[in-house]
mmCIF file of C-alpha atoms in Angstrom:
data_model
loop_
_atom_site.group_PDB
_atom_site.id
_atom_site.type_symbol
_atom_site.label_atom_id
_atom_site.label_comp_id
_atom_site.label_asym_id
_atom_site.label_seq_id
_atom_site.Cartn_x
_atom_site.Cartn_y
_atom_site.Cartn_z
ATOM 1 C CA UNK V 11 -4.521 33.864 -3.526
ATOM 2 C CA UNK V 12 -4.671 31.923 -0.128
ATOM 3 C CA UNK V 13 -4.911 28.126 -0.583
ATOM 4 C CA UNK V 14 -6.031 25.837 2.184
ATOM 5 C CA UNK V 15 -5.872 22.297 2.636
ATOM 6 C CA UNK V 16 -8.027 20.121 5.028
ATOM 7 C CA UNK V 17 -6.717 16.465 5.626
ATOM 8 C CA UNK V 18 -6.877 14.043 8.039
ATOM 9 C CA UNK V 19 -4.290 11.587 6.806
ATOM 10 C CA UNK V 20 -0.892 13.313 7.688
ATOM 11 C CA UNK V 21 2.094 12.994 9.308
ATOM 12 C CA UNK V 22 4.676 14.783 9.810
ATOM 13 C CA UNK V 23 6.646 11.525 9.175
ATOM 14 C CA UNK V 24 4.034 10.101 6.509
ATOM 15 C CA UNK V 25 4.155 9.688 3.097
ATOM 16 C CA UNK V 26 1.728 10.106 -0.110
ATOM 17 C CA UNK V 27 -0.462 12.912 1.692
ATOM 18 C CA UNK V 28 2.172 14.777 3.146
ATOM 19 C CA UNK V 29 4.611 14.626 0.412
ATOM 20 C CA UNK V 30 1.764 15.753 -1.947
ATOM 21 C CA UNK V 31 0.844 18.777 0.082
ATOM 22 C CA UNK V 32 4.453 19.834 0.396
ATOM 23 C CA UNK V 33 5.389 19.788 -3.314
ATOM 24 C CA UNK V 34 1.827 21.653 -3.366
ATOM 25 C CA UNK V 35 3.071 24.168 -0.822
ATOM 26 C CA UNK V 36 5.860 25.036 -2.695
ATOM 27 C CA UNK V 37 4.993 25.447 -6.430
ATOM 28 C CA UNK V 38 2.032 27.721 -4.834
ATOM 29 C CA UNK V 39 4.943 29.495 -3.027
ATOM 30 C CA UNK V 40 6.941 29.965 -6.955
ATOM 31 C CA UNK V 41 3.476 31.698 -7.934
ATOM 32 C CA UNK V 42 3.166 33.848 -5.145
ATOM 33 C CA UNK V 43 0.485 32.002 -3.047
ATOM 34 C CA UNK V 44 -0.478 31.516 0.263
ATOM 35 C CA UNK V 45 -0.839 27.922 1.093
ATOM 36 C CA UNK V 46 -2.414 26.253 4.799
ATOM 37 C CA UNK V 47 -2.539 22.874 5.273
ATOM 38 C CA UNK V 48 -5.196 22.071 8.425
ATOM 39 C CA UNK V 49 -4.468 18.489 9.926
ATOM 40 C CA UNK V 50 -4.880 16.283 13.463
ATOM 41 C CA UNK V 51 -1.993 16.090 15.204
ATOM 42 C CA UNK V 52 -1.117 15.670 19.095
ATOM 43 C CA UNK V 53 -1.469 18.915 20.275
ATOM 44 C CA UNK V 54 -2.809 22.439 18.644
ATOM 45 C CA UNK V 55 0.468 23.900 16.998
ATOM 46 C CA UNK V 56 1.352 25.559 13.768
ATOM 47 C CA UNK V 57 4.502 24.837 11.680
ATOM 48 C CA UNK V 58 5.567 27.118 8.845
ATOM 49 C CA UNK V 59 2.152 26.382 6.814
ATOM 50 C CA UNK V 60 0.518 23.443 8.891
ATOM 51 C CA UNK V 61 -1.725 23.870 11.547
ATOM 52 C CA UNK V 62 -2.420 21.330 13.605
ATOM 53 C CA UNK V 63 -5.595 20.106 15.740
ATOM 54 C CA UNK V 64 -5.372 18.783 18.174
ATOM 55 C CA UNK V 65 -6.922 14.999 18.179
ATOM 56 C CA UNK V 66 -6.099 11.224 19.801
ATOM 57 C CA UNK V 67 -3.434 8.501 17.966
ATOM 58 C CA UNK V 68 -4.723 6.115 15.774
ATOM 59 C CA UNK V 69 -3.793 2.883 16.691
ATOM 60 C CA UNK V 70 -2.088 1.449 13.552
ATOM 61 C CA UNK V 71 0.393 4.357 14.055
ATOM 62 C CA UNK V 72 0.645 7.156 16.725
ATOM 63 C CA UNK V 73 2.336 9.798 14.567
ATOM 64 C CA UNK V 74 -1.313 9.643 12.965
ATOM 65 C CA UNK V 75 -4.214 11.369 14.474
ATOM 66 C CA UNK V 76 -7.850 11.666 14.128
ATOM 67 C CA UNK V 77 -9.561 14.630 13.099
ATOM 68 C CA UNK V 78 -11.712 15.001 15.683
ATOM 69 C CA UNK V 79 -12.541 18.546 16.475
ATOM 70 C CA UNK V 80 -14.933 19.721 13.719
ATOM 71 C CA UNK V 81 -15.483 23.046 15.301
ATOM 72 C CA UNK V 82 -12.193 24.149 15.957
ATOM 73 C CA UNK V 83 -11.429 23.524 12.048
ATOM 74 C CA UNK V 84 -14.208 25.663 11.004
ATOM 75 C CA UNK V 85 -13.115 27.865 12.840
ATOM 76 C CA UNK V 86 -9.753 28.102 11.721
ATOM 77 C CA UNK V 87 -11.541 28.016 8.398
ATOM 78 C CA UNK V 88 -13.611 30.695 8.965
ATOM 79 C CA UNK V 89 -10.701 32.897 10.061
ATOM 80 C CA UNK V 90 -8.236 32.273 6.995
ATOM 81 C CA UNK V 91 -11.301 32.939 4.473
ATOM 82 C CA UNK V 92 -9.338 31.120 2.029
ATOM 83 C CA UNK V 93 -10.042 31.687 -1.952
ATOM 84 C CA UNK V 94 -9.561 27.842 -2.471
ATOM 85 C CA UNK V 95 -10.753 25.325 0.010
ATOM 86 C CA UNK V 96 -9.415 22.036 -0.770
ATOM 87 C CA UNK V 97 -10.762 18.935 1.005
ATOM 88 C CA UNK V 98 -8.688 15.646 1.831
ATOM 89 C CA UNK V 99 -11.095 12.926 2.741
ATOM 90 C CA UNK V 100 -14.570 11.995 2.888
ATOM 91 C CA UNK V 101 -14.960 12.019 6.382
ATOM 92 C CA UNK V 102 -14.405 14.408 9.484
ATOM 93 C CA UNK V 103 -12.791 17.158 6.856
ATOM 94 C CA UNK V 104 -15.260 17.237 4.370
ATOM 95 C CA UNK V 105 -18.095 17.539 7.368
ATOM 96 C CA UNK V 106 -15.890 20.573 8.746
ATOM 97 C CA UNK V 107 -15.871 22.275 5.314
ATOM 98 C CA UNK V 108 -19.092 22.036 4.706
ATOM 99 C CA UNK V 109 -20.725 23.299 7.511
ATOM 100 C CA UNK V 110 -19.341 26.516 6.325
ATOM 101 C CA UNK V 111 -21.662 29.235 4.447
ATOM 102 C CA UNK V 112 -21.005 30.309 0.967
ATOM 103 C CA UNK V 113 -19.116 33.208 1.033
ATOM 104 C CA UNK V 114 -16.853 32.056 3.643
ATOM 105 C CA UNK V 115 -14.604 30.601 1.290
ATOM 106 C CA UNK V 116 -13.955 31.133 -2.407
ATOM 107 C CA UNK V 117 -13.771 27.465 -4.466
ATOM 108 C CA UNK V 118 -14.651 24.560 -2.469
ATOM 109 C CA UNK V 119 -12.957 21.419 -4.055
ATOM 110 C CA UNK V 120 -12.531 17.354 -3.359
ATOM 111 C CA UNK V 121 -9.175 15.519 -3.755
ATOM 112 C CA UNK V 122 -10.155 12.362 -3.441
ATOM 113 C CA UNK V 123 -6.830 9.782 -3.421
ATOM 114 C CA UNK V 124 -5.942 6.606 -4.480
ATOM 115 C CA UNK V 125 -8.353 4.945 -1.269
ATOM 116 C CA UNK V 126 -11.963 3.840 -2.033
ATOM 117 C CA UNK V 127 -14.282 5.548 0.311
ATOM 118 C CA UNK V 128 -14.782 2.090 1.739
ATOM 119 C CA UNK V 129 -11.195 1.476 2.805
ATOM 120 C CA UNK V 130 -11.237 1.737 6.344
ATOM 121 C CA UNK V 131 -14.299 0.261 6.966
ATOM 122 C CA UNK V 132 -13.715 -2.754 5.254
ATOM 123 C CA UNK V 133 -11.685 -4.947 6.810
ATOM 124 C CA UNK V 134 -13.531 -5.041 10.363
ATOM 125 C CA UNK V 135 -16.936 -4.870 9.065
ATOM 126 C CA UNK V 136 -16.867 -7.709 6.200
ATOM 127 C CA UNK V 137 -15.319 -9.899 9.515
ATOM 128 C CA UNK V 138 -17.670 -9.037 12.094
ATOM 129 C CA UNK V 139 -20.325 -7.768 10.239
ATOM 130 C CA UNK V 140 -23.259 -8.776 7.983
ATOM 131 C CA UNK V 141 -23.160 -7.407 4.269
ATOM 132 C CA UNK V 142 -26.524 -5.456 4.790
ATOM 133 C CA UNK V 143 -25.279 -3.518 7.545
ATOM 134 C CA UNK V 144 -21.445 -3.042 5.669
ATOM 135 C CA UNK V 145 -23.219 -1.365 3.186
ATOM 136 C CA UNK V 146 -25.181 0.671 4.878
ATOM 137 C CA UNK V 147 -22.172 2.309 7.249
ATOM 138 C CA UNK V 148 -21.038 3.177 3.821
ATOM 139 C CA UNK V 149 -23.699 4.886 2.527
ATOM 140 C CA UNK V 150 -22.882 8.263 4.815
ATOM 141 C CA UNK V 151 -19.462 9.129 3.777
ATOM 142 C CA UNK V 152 -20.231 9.201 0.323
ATOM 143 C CA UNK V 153 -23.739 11.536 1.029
ATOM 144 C CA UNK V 154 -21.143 13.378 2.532
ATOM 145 C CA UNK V 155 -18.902 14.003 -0.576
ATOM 146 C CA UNK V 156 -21.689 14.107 -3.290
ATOM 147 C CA UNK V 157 -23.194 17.153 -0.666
ATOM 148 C CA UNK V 158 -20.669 20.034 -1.784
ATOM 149 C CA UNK V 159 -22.606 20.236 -5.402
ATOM 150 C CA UNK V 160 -21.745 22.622 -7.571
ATOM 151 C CA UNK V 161 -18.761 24.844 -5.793
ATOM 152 C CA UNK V 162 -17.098 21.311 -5.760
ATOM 153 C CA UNK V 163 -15.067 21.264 -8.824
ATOM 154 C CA UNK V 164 -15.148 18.012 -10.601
ATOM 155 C CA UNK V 165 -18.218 17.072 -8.743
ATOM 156 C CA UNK V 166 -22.029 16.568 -9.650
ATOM 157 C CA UNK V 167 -24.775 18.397 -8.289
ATOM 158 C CA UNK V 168 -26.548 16.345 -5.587
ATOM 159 C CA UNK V 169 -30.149 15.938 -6.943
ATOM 160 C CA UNK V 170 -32.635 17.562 -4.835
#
């Protein structure tokens, strides 16, 4: 069974994500798995089961980068074919992944970690911001998530 991962919070150096995907890596690796981790990172490269895509630093700390290039993950995607599709975040990953057509990956699923959706909005917007229009910029991301339906596991149906 191949097993990919889509995040845009890692870093080689980083912590919770990384760590989590590693310790993922290798009990799928006891079971006989394939396991693919897609992430941003300064240049396109692949390390033994991360590829990276290329995107710009984030300012709070370079070793992070944005995932930027929604095309070049799908097709990445679309090449591995995996049988799970695992999604990392709310935001640029879960809009890659789900631009893809059923049948171009097995199980679609959401991780969603210990960060409300609203995280890194917050702290700029409630500052400079008015509330109406903080709660509006949320509103997308979490269309976004609730859009997978029922190949999400864990995850209601969207009504229609």
């Amino acid at each position: 069974m191949k097993l990919v991962d889509v995040t845009e919070f890692y870093s080689q150096r980083g912590g919770g994500v990384r760590t989590h995907l590693t310790e993922k890596a290798a009990a799928a690796a006891r079971r006989g798995h394939e396991h693919l981790v897609f992430a941003p990172g300064p240049r396109h490269a692949a390390d033994p089961g991360v590829h990276y895509i290329p995107g710009p630093s984030l300012p709070y700390d370079p070793t992070y980068h944005l995932l930027w290039r929604i095309g070049a993950a799908r097709r990445l995607l679309r090449a591995e074919r995996p049988d799970v599709l695992e999604i990392h975040s709310p935001y640029v990953a879960a809009i890659a992944a789900l631009g893809l057509r059923p049948g171009e990956f097995g199980v679609r699923t959401f991780v969603w970690h210990s960060d409300f959706i609203d995280t890194y909005l917050r702290g700029g917007l409630e500052r400079r911001l008015a509330l109406l229009f903080r709660g509006r910029a949320r509103r997308p991301p979490i269309a976004w998530s609730s859009r997978c339906g029922p190949t999400c596991a864990g995850s209601p149906t969207p009504a229609p």
